[in-house]
Short mmCIF file of C-alpha atoms and ligand atoms in Angstrom, two decimals:
data_model
loop_
_atom_site.label_atom_id
_atom_site.label_comp_id
_atom_site.label_asym_id
_atom_site.label_seq_id
_atom_site.Cartn_x
_atom_site.Cartn_y
_atom_site.Cartn_z
CA MET Z 1 -88.67 108.75 -5.41
CA SER Z 2 -88.07 109.30 -9.20
CA GLU Z 3 -89.39 112.08 -11.46
CA ARG Z 4 -88.73 113.14 -14.52
CA ALA Z 5 -87.71 116.80 -15.85
CA ASN Z 6 -85.89 118.11 -18.51
CA ARG Z 7 -85.44 114.35 -19.53
CA VAL Z 8 -83.54 113.36 -16.40
CA THR Z 9 -84.98 111.10 -13.83
CA VAL Z 10 -84.10 112.21 -10.12
CA GLU Z 11 -84.44 109.97 -7.33
CA ALA Z 12 -83.48 109.58 -3.91
CA LEU Z 13 -82.42 107.03 -1.73
CA ARG Z 14 -80.74 106.38 1.59
CA THR Z 15 -77.60 104.71 1.08
CA ASP Z 16 -73.74 104.38 1.22
CA ILE Z 17 -72.96 106.20 -1.77
CA THR Z 18 -69.98 104.16 -2.46
CA THR Z 19 -72.09 100.82 -3.17
CA GLU Z 20 -73.80 102.83 -5.75
CA GLN Z 21 -73.92 101.23 -9.36
CA VAL Z 22 -73.79 104.08 -11.62
CA ASP Z 23 -71.45 105.73 -14.22
CA ALA Z 24 -69.97 108.49 -11.81
CA VAL Z 25 -70.03 108.98 -7.75
CA VAL Z 26 -69.80 112.51 -6.82
CA ASN Z 27 -67.60 113.23 -3.89
CA ALA Z 28 -68.05 115.65 -1.24
CA ALA Z 29 -63.64 116.59 -1.52
CA ASN Z 30 -61.79 119.38 0.23
CA SER Z 31 -60.04 121.70 -2.13
CA ARG Z 32 -56.75 120.28 -1.89
CA LEU Z 33 -58.29 116.75 -3.49
CA ALA Z 34 -56.63 115.63 0.09
CA GLY Z 35 -58.85 113.00 1.18
CA GLY Z 36 -60.79 113.39 4.29
CA GLY Z 37 -63.43 111.98 6.96
CA GLY Z 38 -67.11 111.16 5.97
CA VAL Z 39 -68.15 110.71 2.54
CA ASP Z 40 -64.73 111.46 1.24
CA GLY Z 41 -63.12 108.72 3.90
CA ALA Z 42 -65.50 106.08 2.70
CA ILE Z 43 -65.07 106.55 -1.30
CA HIS Z 44 -61.07 106.60 -0.69
CA ARG Z 45 -61.54 103.67 1.32
CA ALA Z 46 -63.99 101.99 -1.02
CA ALA Z 47 -62.07 103.10 -4.20
CA GLY Z 48 -58.34 102.17 -2.64
CA ALA Z 49 -57.16 105.02 -0.94
CA ALA Z 50 -53.48 104.57 -2.21
CA ALA Z 51 -54.61 104.66 -6.33
CA LEU Z 52 -57.15 107.58 -5.61
CA ARG Z 53 -55.09 109.58 -3.41
CA ARG Z 54 -52.55 109.29 -6.68
CA ALA Z 55 -55.06 110.24 -9.04
CA CYS Z 56 -56.18 113.23 -7.04
CA ALA Z 57 -53.02 114.64 -6.49
CA ALA Z 58 -52.32 115.06 -10.38
CA LEU Z 59 -55.42 117.03 -10.38
CA GLY Z 60 -53.99 120.45 -8.76
CA GLY Z 61 -56.47 120.93 -5.92
CA CYS Z 62 -60.29 122.19 -6.90
CA GLU Z 63 -62.24 125.41 -6.28
CA PRO Z 64 -65.11 125.36 -4.12
CA GLY Z 65 -68.30 125.24 -6.45
CA ASP Z 66 -65.89 123.25 -9.24
CA ALA Z 67 -65.78 119.86 -10.13
CA LYS Z 68 -62.59 117.24 -11.55
CA ALA Z 69 -63.27 113.93 -12.31
CA THR Z 70 -60.62 110.48 -11.66
CA PRO Z 71 -61.41 107.10 -12.54
CA GLY Z 72 -63.44 104.92 -9.90
CA PHE Z 73 -61.18 102.44 -9.27
CA ALA Z 74 -62.49 99.22 -7.14
CA LEU Z 75 -65.96 101.14 -7.33
CA ALA Z 76 -68.40 99.88 -9.11
CA ALA Z 77 -68.72 103.51 -10.39
CA ARG Z 78 -66.33 104.28 -13.48
CA TRP Z 79 -65.59 107.54 -12.55
CA ILE Z 80 -65.52 110.02 -9.24
CA ILE Z 81 -66.67 113.11 -9.73
CA HIS Z 82 -64.83 115.40 -6.94
CA THR Z 83 -66.47 118.78 -6.25
CA VAL Z 84 -65.89 120.94 -3.46
CA GLY Z 85 -68.39 122.02 -1.22
CA PRO Z 86 -69.16 125.61 0.45
CA VAL Z 87 -68.19 125.82 4.15
CA TRP Z 88 -71.27 127.38 5.92
CA ARG Z 89 -70.62 131.17 7.24
CA GLY Z 90 -73.70 132.10 8.03
CA GLY Z 91 -75.18 132.32 4.40
CA GLY Z 92 -73.96 135.92 3.61
CA ALA Z 93 -70.89 134.28 1.57
CA ASP Z 94 -72.38 132.98 -1.55
CA GLU Z 95 -73.04 129.67 -0.03
CA GLU Z 96 -75.87 128.83 -2.37
CA VAL Z 97 -74.73 129.90 -5.03
CA VAL Z 98 -71.41 127.65 -4.46
CA LEU Z 99 -73.58 124.65 -3.57
CA ALA Z 100 -75.99 125.02 -6.60
CA SER Z 101 -72.61 125.44 -8.59
CA CYS Z 102 -71.19 121.92 -7.36
CA TYR Z 103 -74.12 120.26 -8.43
CA ARG Z 104 -73.97 122.14 -12.04
CA ARG Z 105 -70.04 121.48 -12.77
CA SER Z 106 -70.68 117.93 -11.52
CA LEU Z 107 -73.35 117.44 -14.05
CA ALA Z 108 -71.05 119.44 -16.80
CA VAL Z 109 -67.88 117.08 -15.99
CA ALA Z 110 -70.44 113.99 -16.43
CA ASP Z 111 -71.53 114.72 -19.41
CA GLU Z 112 -67.59 115.55 -20.65
CA LEU Z 113 -66.98 111.88 -19.40
CA GLY Z 114 -70.44 110.65 -21.22
CA ALA Z 115 -71.52 109.48 -18.26
CA ALA Z 116 -75.37 108.66 -18.22
CA SER Z 117 -76.17 108.30 -14.57
CA ILE Z 118 -74.89 109.85 -11.33
CA ALA Z 119 -75.17 109.54 -7.53
CA PHE Z 120 -74.54 112.79 -5.31
CA PRO Z 121 -73.97 112.86 -1.64
CA ALA Z 122 -75.59 115.55 0.24
CA ILE Z 123 -72.69 117.99 -0.06
CA SER Z 124 -71.27 120.56 2.18
CA THR Z 125 -73.88 118.85 4.68
CA GLY Z 126 -71.44 117.21 6.99
CA VAL Z 127 -68.56 118.87 8.52
CA TYR Z 128 -69.02 121.78 6.32
CA GLY Z 129 -72.06 122.38 8.00
CA PHE Z 130 -74.44 123.57 5.81
CA PRO Z 131 -78.21 123.22 6.95
CA PRO Z 132 -79.54 120.59 5.37
CA ASP Z 133 -82.70 121.48 4.30
CA LEU Z 134 -81.51 124.29 2.65
CA ALA Z 135 -78.97 122.26 1.12
CA ALA Z 136 -81.53 119.42 -0.17
CA SER Z 137 -83.67 122.62 -1.80
CA VAL Z 138 -80.37 123.60 -3.66
CA ALA Z 139 -79.78 120.09 -4.47
CA VAL Z 140 -83.18 119.17 -6.16
CA ARG Z 141 -83.54 122.63 -7.54
CA THR Z 142 -80.43 122.47 -9.62
CA VAL Z 143 -80.75 119.15 -10.72
CA ARG Z 144 -83.85 119.52 -12.10
CA THR Z 145 -83.20 122.56 -13.85
CA THR Z 146 -79.78 122.07 -15.23
CA PRO Z 147 -79.47 121.31 -18.88
CA THR Z 148 -77.81 117.94 -19.18
CA GLU Z 149 -77.32 114.70 -20.87
CA VAL Z 150 -77.06 112.59 -17.88
CA ARG Z 151 -80.39 110.65 -17.89
CA LEU Z 152 -80.57 109.70 -14.20
CA VAL Z 153 -79.53 111.32 -11.03
CA ARG Z 154 -79.58 109.72 -7.86
CA LEU Z 155 -79.80 111.83 -4.73
CA VAL Z 156 -78.17 109.78 -1.61
CA ALA Z 157 -79.02 110.70 1.59
CA PHE Z 158 -77.47 109.30 4.34
CA ASP Z 159 -80.15 109.89 7.51
CA ASP Z 160 -83.97 109.69 7.70
CA ALA Z 161 -84.41 113.26 7.68
CA THR Z 162 -82.65 114.02 4.44
CA LEU Z 163 -84.54 110.85 2.40
CA SER Z 164 -87.52 112.98 4.18
CA ARG Z 165 -86.57 116.10 2.79
CA TYR Z 166 -85.70 115.06 -0.86
CA LEU Z 167 -88.71 112.91 -1.04
CA GLU Z 168 -90.57 116.24 -0.25
CA LEU Z 169 -88.95 118.34 -2.68
CA LEU Z 170 -89.34 115.81 -5.30
CA GLY Z 171 -93.17 115.46 -4.30
CA SER Z 172 -93.47 112.14 -3.72
CA TRP Z 173 -94.93 112.21 -0.23
CA PRO Z 174 -95.03 109.79 2.28
CA ALA Z 175 -91.83 108.01 1.66
CA GLY Z 176 -91.23 105.66 -0.98
CA ARG Z 177 -89.08 104.28 -3.95
CA GLN Z 178 -91.08 104.26 -7.09
CA ASP Z 179 -89.82 103.70 -10.61
CA PRO Z 180 -90.52 106.21 -13.01
CA MET Z 181 -93.52 106.51 -15.30
P1 LIG I 1 -68.64 118.23 3.48
O1 LIG I 1 -67.28 118.33 4.29
O2 LIG I 1 -69.11 118.65 2.39
O3 LIG I 1 -69.97 118.72 4.63
P2 LIG I 1 -69.26 115.73 4.45
O4 LIG I 1 -68.66 114.18 4.26
O5 LIG I 1 -68.86 115.56 5.90
O6 LIG I 1 -69.03 116.41 3.62
O7 LIG I 1 -70.98 115.24 4.70
C1 LIG I 1 -71.49 115.18 3.56
C2 LIG I 1 -72.76 114.50 3.75
O8 LIG I 1 -72.43 113.26 3.12
C3 LIG I 1 -73.18 114.40 5.02
O9 LIG I 1 -74.74 114.08 5.09
C4 LIG I 1 -72.90 112.78 5.34
O10 LIG I 1 -74.15 112.22 6.40
C5 LIG I 1 -73.10 112.43 4.02
N1 LIG I 1 -72.43 111.03 4.13
C6 LIG I 1 -71.39 110.35 4.69
N2 LIG I 1 -70.37 109.24 4.31
C7 LIG I 1 -71.33 109.11 3.46
C8 LIG I 1 -71.85 107.74 2.68
N3 LIG I 1 -70.67 107.12 2.74
N4 LIG I 1 -72.47 107.93 1.54
C9 LIG I 1 -73.45 108.81 1.78
N5 LIG I 1 -73.64 109.94 2.12
C10 LIG I 1 -72.36 109.87 3.33
#
């Protein structure tokens, strides 16, 4: 599904983010940018683990809520924007603020790179334990309201429940992907 807000088209879809044909793919990384499991592992494997590990090592880590870019190497995407989501600690540790910052900072880095299209995974909703429905709300709200030169934002779900939540929040229910009007 799609919607236009702030001249940004926001879409939700279910797919493997490593296959996305966008300018920049966002990685849900850890603060050492050391690679890991989940979407991080998938991106490393698809991009070429050795080259991506070397590029990440040169970045000197990344704070939760911040974002840093590397080339996309073997991905179709030209860049990978690595952001570090919050670990869910029950909701009293500014987790929502930090998660919103991940989306905002990733868009800011995309602007610096001149990326016109970007795909986000559901940051922090895997091993970091952020409640998926709340994370989807933060994601949609933040990409809708952040001023950016990016023209296409894809919110990539890896499961049907997350996709349904995105579609609901984006105002298209029942599910279905549409081109923007
Ligand atoms: P975090 O440590 O930030 O929680 P995870 O990688 O564990 O990151 O999970 C984040 C989200 O990414 C989860 O919703 C997970 O289902 C999803 N995910 C895992 N692999 C992929 C993939 N190849 N493409 C898109 N999303 C993925």
